Structures are given as C-alpha cells and as structure tokens.
C-alpha cells in the first residue's frame, strides 16, 4: 500500500510539472494564425504599392509634372540669342547710325556751301553796285548835244549789259518810288509833306537798292511823305 501511494504521488507531481510546462509554451497554432492574418493584410498594400509603381496613370502624372520644367528649360535656351546674331545686330545698327550721320553731314555741308556761296556773291554784288551808281550819274549828266554821240551810246550799252548780267545772276533792283514804306527794304533819310501822297509813302528814291535772290544787298535810300 505504501508503494502504491508513492507511485501515485510521483504521477501527480509529473502531471503538475507537465501542466506548468504547457502553460509556459505559447500556442504556436494561434500565433501562426495571427501572423498569417497580418501577412495577408499586408499583401494587398504591398501589391498596391507594387502596382502603383507600374501604373501608367501615375507615370503620366509624373511625366506631365516634369513637362513644364522641360519646356521652361528649353524655352530659356530658345530665348537666349546666338552671340553671332547679337554681334550682327550691333554691327548693323552701327552701320545704320553711321550712314544717317553721314547723310546729315552731307546735307549740312551742302547748306553751308550754299550759304558761303551766297555770302560771297552778295559781297561781289555789293562791290559792283557803286560802279552802277557811277554809270547812272554819268549818263544822267551827259549834255543834250552829246547824248546822240557814239561815246554816250557806248556808255549806255555797257551799263545795260552790266544790269542784264546782274539780273541773270539773281540781282534785281528794289522798287521804291510810290510804294508804301517798308523798313525791310527802305532806308528813310528824309521826310516831306505832300498832300498828293498818302501817309508813309516813298516820295523819292535817292539811291537805288538791290536784292540778291531773296536777301537785301543794299537798302533803298528814300524820302518818305507825311
């Protein structure tokens, strides 16, 4: 009886130890199931990520987002001019400016030449006018018995020829007698009261005035009435 009692106690101890060991060991089946579920839940996400990497729509979105940058980059390259073209434009502009300056210089030179020629011509005409005055005084003082002589006729022919040449050169006398007084053409040296004439009218021409083209070479010396 004592032996049986000891064997029974040993069996109980072994069973108790076996139970404690079983409690310490986790349930492998439950853990495997949990891990399997977690793996299954992750598989769609991983598949979705893998599918997204090769999704053509997402690729198009990325390409379209990159296109503006590429266009902007190439656009800047197009806006940038070739140094040769820039140099050609600069030289063309310089040539145009030089041609314009030369044209202005040519016109200015022609104007200066014409002005100098006119000044020189006026100076020559002004020197000839006293000769014409002397011709007129000499012809007006010829006696009546000598007016028909060859000498008097020759002097008058020279005088007319000189006036004709001056007229062809652009010299013409200023009209004075009977004309309203104009300080631009007349030089008043005397005043006279004359009821037959109006106010500020030239009564008499004392010295003839002349013009060369549109400029006055010598003013007429006149007597003004009233």
Short mmCIF file of C-alpha atoms in Angstrom, two decimals:
data_model
loop_
_atom_site.label_atom_id
_atom_site.label_comp_id
_atom_site.label_asym_id
_atom_site.label_seq_id
_atom_site.Cartn_x
_atom_site.Cartn_y
_atom_site.Cartn_z
CA UNK A 1 0.00 0.00 0.00
CA UNK A 2 2.82 2.39 0.80
CA UNK A 3 4.44 1.67 -2.56
CA UNK A 4 1.26 2.43 -4.46
CA UNK A 5 0.85 5.66 -2.54
CA UNK A 6 4.33 6.82 -3.53
CA UNK A 7 3.78 5.95 -7.19
CA UNK A 8 0.55 7.91 -7.21
CA UNK A 9 2.26 10.97 -5.75
CA UNK A 10 5.03 10.77 -8.31
CA UNK A 11 2.46 10.63 -11.11
CA UNK A 12 0.71 13.71 -9.71
CA UNK A 13 3.97 15.60 -9.49
CA UNK A 14 4.83 14.66 -13.08
CA UNK A 15 1.39 15.77 -14.26
CA UNK A 16 1.72 19.08 -12.37
CA UNK A 17 5.13 19.70 -13.87
CA UNK A 18 3.79 18.86 -17.34
CA UNK A 19 0.94 21.36 -16.84
CA UNK A 20 3.28 24.17 -15.87
CA UNK A 21 5.46 23.47 -18.90
CA UNK A 22 2.39 23.54 -21.14
CA UNK A 23 1.35 26.89 -19.74
CA UNK A 24 4.82 28.35 -20.41
CA UNK A 25 4.88 27.21 -24.06
CA UNK A 26 2.74 29.62 -26.26
CA UNK A 27 0.18 28.26 -28.58
CA UNK A 28 2.04 28.01 -31.86
CA UNK A 29 -1.11 27.47 -33.85
CA UNK A 30 -2.71 30.73 -32.60
CA UNK A 31 0.45 32.70 -33.23
CA UNK A 32 0.74 31.24 -36.71
CA UNK A 33 -2.82 32.20 -37.46
CA UNK A 34 -2.25 35.75 -36.27
CA UNK A 35 0.90 36.07 -38.30
CA UNK A 36 -0.87 34.68 -41.31
CA UNK A 37 -3.66 37.23 -40.98
CA UNK A 38 -1.17 40.09 -40.63
CA UNK A 39 0.75 38.86 -43.68
CA UNK A 40 -2.48 38.61 -45.65
CA UNK A 41 -3.48 42.15 -44.64
CA UNK A 42 -0.10 43.46 -45.73
CA UNK A 43 -0.11 41.66 -49.07
CA UNK A 44 -2.74 43.92 -50.69
CA UNK A 45 -0.88 47.00 -49.53
CA UNK A 46 2.39 45.70 -50.93
CA UNK A 47 0.63 44.67 -54.13
CA UNK A 48 -0.96 48.09 -54.34
CA UNK A 49 2.40 49.75 -53.88
CA UNK A 50 3.97 47.49 -56.50
CA UNK A 51 1.04 48.07 -58.85
CA UNK A 52 1.27 51.85 -58.25
CA UNK A 53 4.88 51.88 -59.27
CA UNK A 54 3.94 50.47 -62.67
CA UNK A 55 0.58 52.25 -63.01
CA UNK A 56 0.54 54.16 -66.34
CA UNK A 57 -1.75 56.85 -64.92
CA UNK A 58 0.69 57.67 -62.16
CA UNK A 59 3.53 57.59 -64.69
CA UNK A 60 1.61 60.06 -66.91
CA UNK A 61 1.05 62.29 -63.88
CA UNK A 62 4.76 62.28 -63.15
CA UNK A 63 5.63 62.94 -66.80
CA UNK A 64 3.13 65.81 -67.08
CA UNK A 65 4.53 67.30 -63.88
CA UNK A 66 8.00 67.16 -65.40
CA UNK A 67 6.97 68.53 -68.81
CA UNK A 68 6.63 72.19 -67.69
CA UNK A 69 10.11 72.07 -66.25
CA UNK A 70 11.48 70.69 -69.51
CA UNK A 71 9.55 73.27 -71.55
CA UNK A 72 10.72 76.03 -69.29
CA UNK A 73 14.29 74.83 -69.58
CA UNK A 74 14.16 74.60 -73.37
CA UNK A 75 12.26 77.90 -73.50
CA UNK A 76 15.13 79.67 -71.80
CA UNK A 77 17.51 78.17 -74.32
CA UNK A 78 15.35 79.46 -77.19
CA UNK A 79 15.19 82.97 -75.69
CA UNK A 80 18.95 83.13 -75.45
CA UNK A 81 20.32 84.57 -78.71
CA UNK A 82 23.36 83.37 -80.51
CA UNK A 83 26.36 85.66 -79.85
CA UNK A 84 26.93 85.83 -83.60
CA UNK A 85 23.39 87.13 -84.17
CA UNK A 86 23.83 89.69 -81.40
CA UNK A 87 27.09 90.87 -82.94
CA UNK A 88 25.48 91.11 -86.38
CA UNK A 89 22.67 93.23 -84.96
CA UNK A 90 25.15 95.52 -83.23
CA UNK A 91 27.20 96.00 -86.42
CA UNK A 92 24.06 96.60 -88.48
CA UNK A 93 22.92 99.24 -86.02
CA UNK A 94 26.33 100.90 -86.13
CA UNK A 95 26.28 100.95 -89.95
CA UNK A 96 22.81 102.50 -89.98
CA UNK A 97 23.83 105.16 -87.48
CA UNK A 98 26.98 105.93 -89.45
CA UNK A 99 25.02 106.23 -92.69
CA UNK A 100 22.48 108.54 -91.02
CA UNK A 101 25.25 110.70 -89.58
CA UNK A 102 26.98 110.86 -92.97
CA UNK A 103 23.72 111.85 -94.67
CA UNK A 104 23.18 114.60 -92.09
CA UNK A 105 26.78 115.75 -92.58
CA UNK A 106 26.32 115.83 -96.36
CA UNK A 107 23.13 117.90 -96.10
CA UNK A 108 24.74 120.24 -93.57
CA UNK A 109 27.81 120.64 -95.79
CA UNK A 110 25.67 121.45 -98.83
CA UNK A 111 23.73 124.00 -96.82
CA UNK A 112 26.94 125.58 -95.54
CA UNK A 113 28.41 125.66 -99.05
CA UNK A 114 25.32 127.34 -100.46
CA UNK A 115 25.34 129.84 -97.60
CA UNK A 116 29.04 130.58 -98.16
CA UNK A 117 28.45 130.94 -101.90
CA UNK A 118 25.57 133.33 -101.28
CA UNK A 119 27.66 135.39 -98.87
CA UNK A 120 30.49 135.57 -101.41
CA UNK A 121 28.11 136.52 -104.23
CA UNK A 122 26.48 139.21 -102.12
CA UNK A 123 29.91 140.61 -101.35
CA UNK A 124 30.80 140.79 -105.06
CA UNK A 125 27.44 142.39 -105.92
CA UNK A 126 27.87 144.92 -103.16
CA UNK A 127 31.24 145.91 -104.64
CA UNK A 128 29.78 146.26 -108.14
CA UNK A 129 26.86 148.47 -107.06
CA UNK A 130 29.00 151.65 -106.72
CA UNK A 131 30.12 151.12 -110.33
CA UNK A 132 26.47 151.00 -111.42
CA UNK A 133 25.78 154.15 -109.41
CA UNK A 134 28.62 155.94 -111.22
CA UNK A 135 27.31 154.80 -114.59
CA UNK A 136 23.88 156.22 -113.73
CA UNK A 137 25.34 159.52 -112.54
CA UNK A 138 27.49 159.80 -115.64
CA UNK A 139 24.65 159.05 -118.03
CA UNK A 140 22.31 161.45 -116.26
CA UNK A 141 24.90 164.26 -116.55
CA UNK A 142 25.57 163.88 -120.31
CA UNK A 143 24.82 167.15 -122.10
CA UNK A 144 21.99 167.24 -124.56
CA UNK A 145 24.29 167.90 -127.53
CA UNK A 146 26.38 164.79 -126.69
CA UNK A 147 23.59 162.29 -125.98
CA UNK A 148 23.40 161.10 -129.54
CA UNK A 149 27.14 160.66 -129.87
CA UNK A 150 28.78 157.27 -130.21
CA UNK A 151 30.57 157.74 -126.88
CA UNK A 152 27.33 158.29 -124.95
CA UNK A 153 25.61 155.41 -126.73
CA UNK A 154 28.56 153.12 -125.99
CA UNK A 155 28.45 154.02 -122.27
CA UNK A 156 24.72 153.33 -122.14
CA UNK A 157 25.18 149.96 -123.87
CA UNK A 158 27.82 148.95 -121.30
CA UNK A 159 25.51 150.00 -118.47
CA UNK A 160 22.58 147.94 -119.85
CA UNK A 161 24.81 144.92 -120.40
CA UNK A 162 26.05 145.10 -116.81
CA UNK A 163 22.47 145.28 -115.47
CA UNK A 164 21.47 142.33 -117.67
CA UNK A 165 24.30 140.15 -116.36
CA UNK A 166 23.49 141.05 -112.76
CA UNK A 167 19.83 140.25 -113.34
CA UNK A 168 20.74 136.83 -114.76
CA UNK A 169 22.84 136.22 -111.65
CA UNK A 170 19.83 136.96 -109.41
CA UNK A 171 20.37 140.66 -108.70
CA UNK A 172 17.35 142.90 -109.11
CA UNK A 173 16.55 146.49 -108.04
CA UNK A 174 14.11 147.23 -105.20
CA UNK A 175 11.00 149.18 -106.14
CA UNK A 176 10.73 152.30 -104.02
CA UNK A 177 9.09 155.39 -105.55
CA UNK A 178 5.33 155.44 -104.89
CA UNK A 179 5.48 152.27 -102.71
CA UNK A 180 4.50 152.09 -99.01
CA UNK A 181 7.50 152.49 -96.77
CA UNK A 182 8.91 149.13 -95.65
CA UNK A 183 11.85 149.19 -93.25
CA UNK A 184 12.89 145.76 -94.51
CA UNK A 185 13.71 147.26 -97.93
CA UNK A 186 13.83 151.03 -97.48
CA UNK A 187 16.06 153.35 -95.50
CA UNK A 188 14.30 156.66 -94.79
CA UNK A 189 16.69 159.61 -94.59
CA UNK A 190 14.22 162.46 -95.20
CA UNK A 191 10.56 163.35 -94.59
CA UNK A 192 8.42 165.63 -96.70
CA UNK A 193 4.87 166.90 -96.53
CA UNK A 194 3.00 166.06 -99.71
CA UNK A 195 -0.82 166.14 -99.89
CA UNK A 196 -0.84 164.20 -103.14
CA UNK A 197 0.73 161.17 -101.43
CA UNK A 198 -0.57 159.03 -98.63
CA UNK A 199 0.96 158.52 -95.22
CA UNK A 200 4.31 156.72 -95.10
CA UNK A 201 4.64 156.56 -98.85
CA UNK A 202 8.01 156.83 -100.55
CA UNK A 203 8.06 160.22 -102.29
CA UNK A 204 11.53 159.98 -103.87
CA UNK A 205 14.33 157.44 -104.29
CA UNK A 206 17.69 158.99 -103.51
CA UNK A 207 19.78 155.84 -104.02
CA UNK A 208 18.65 152.63 -105.65
CA UNK A 209 18.60 149.47 -103.56
CA UNK A 210 19.25 145.93 -104.77
CA UNK A 211 18.43 142.37 -103.76
CA UNK A 212 20.34 139.18 -104.41
CA UNK A 213 17.81 136.39 -104.70
CA UNK A 214 15.75 136.70 -101.51
CA UNK A 215 18.16 138.77 -99.42
CA UNK A 216 18.74 142.50 -99.42
CA UNK A 217 22.20 143.57 -100.57
CA UNK A 218 21.56 147.28 -100.12
CA UNK A 219 18.51 149.11 -98.82
CA UNK A 220 16.99 151.86 -100.94
CA UNK A 221 17.72 155.32 -99.62
CA UNK A 222 14.37 157.13 -99.79
CA UNK A 223 12.38 160.21 -98.84
CA UNK A 224 9.09 159.46 -97.08
CA UNK A 225 6.00 161.66 -97.33
CA UNK A 226 3.78 162.73 -94.40
#
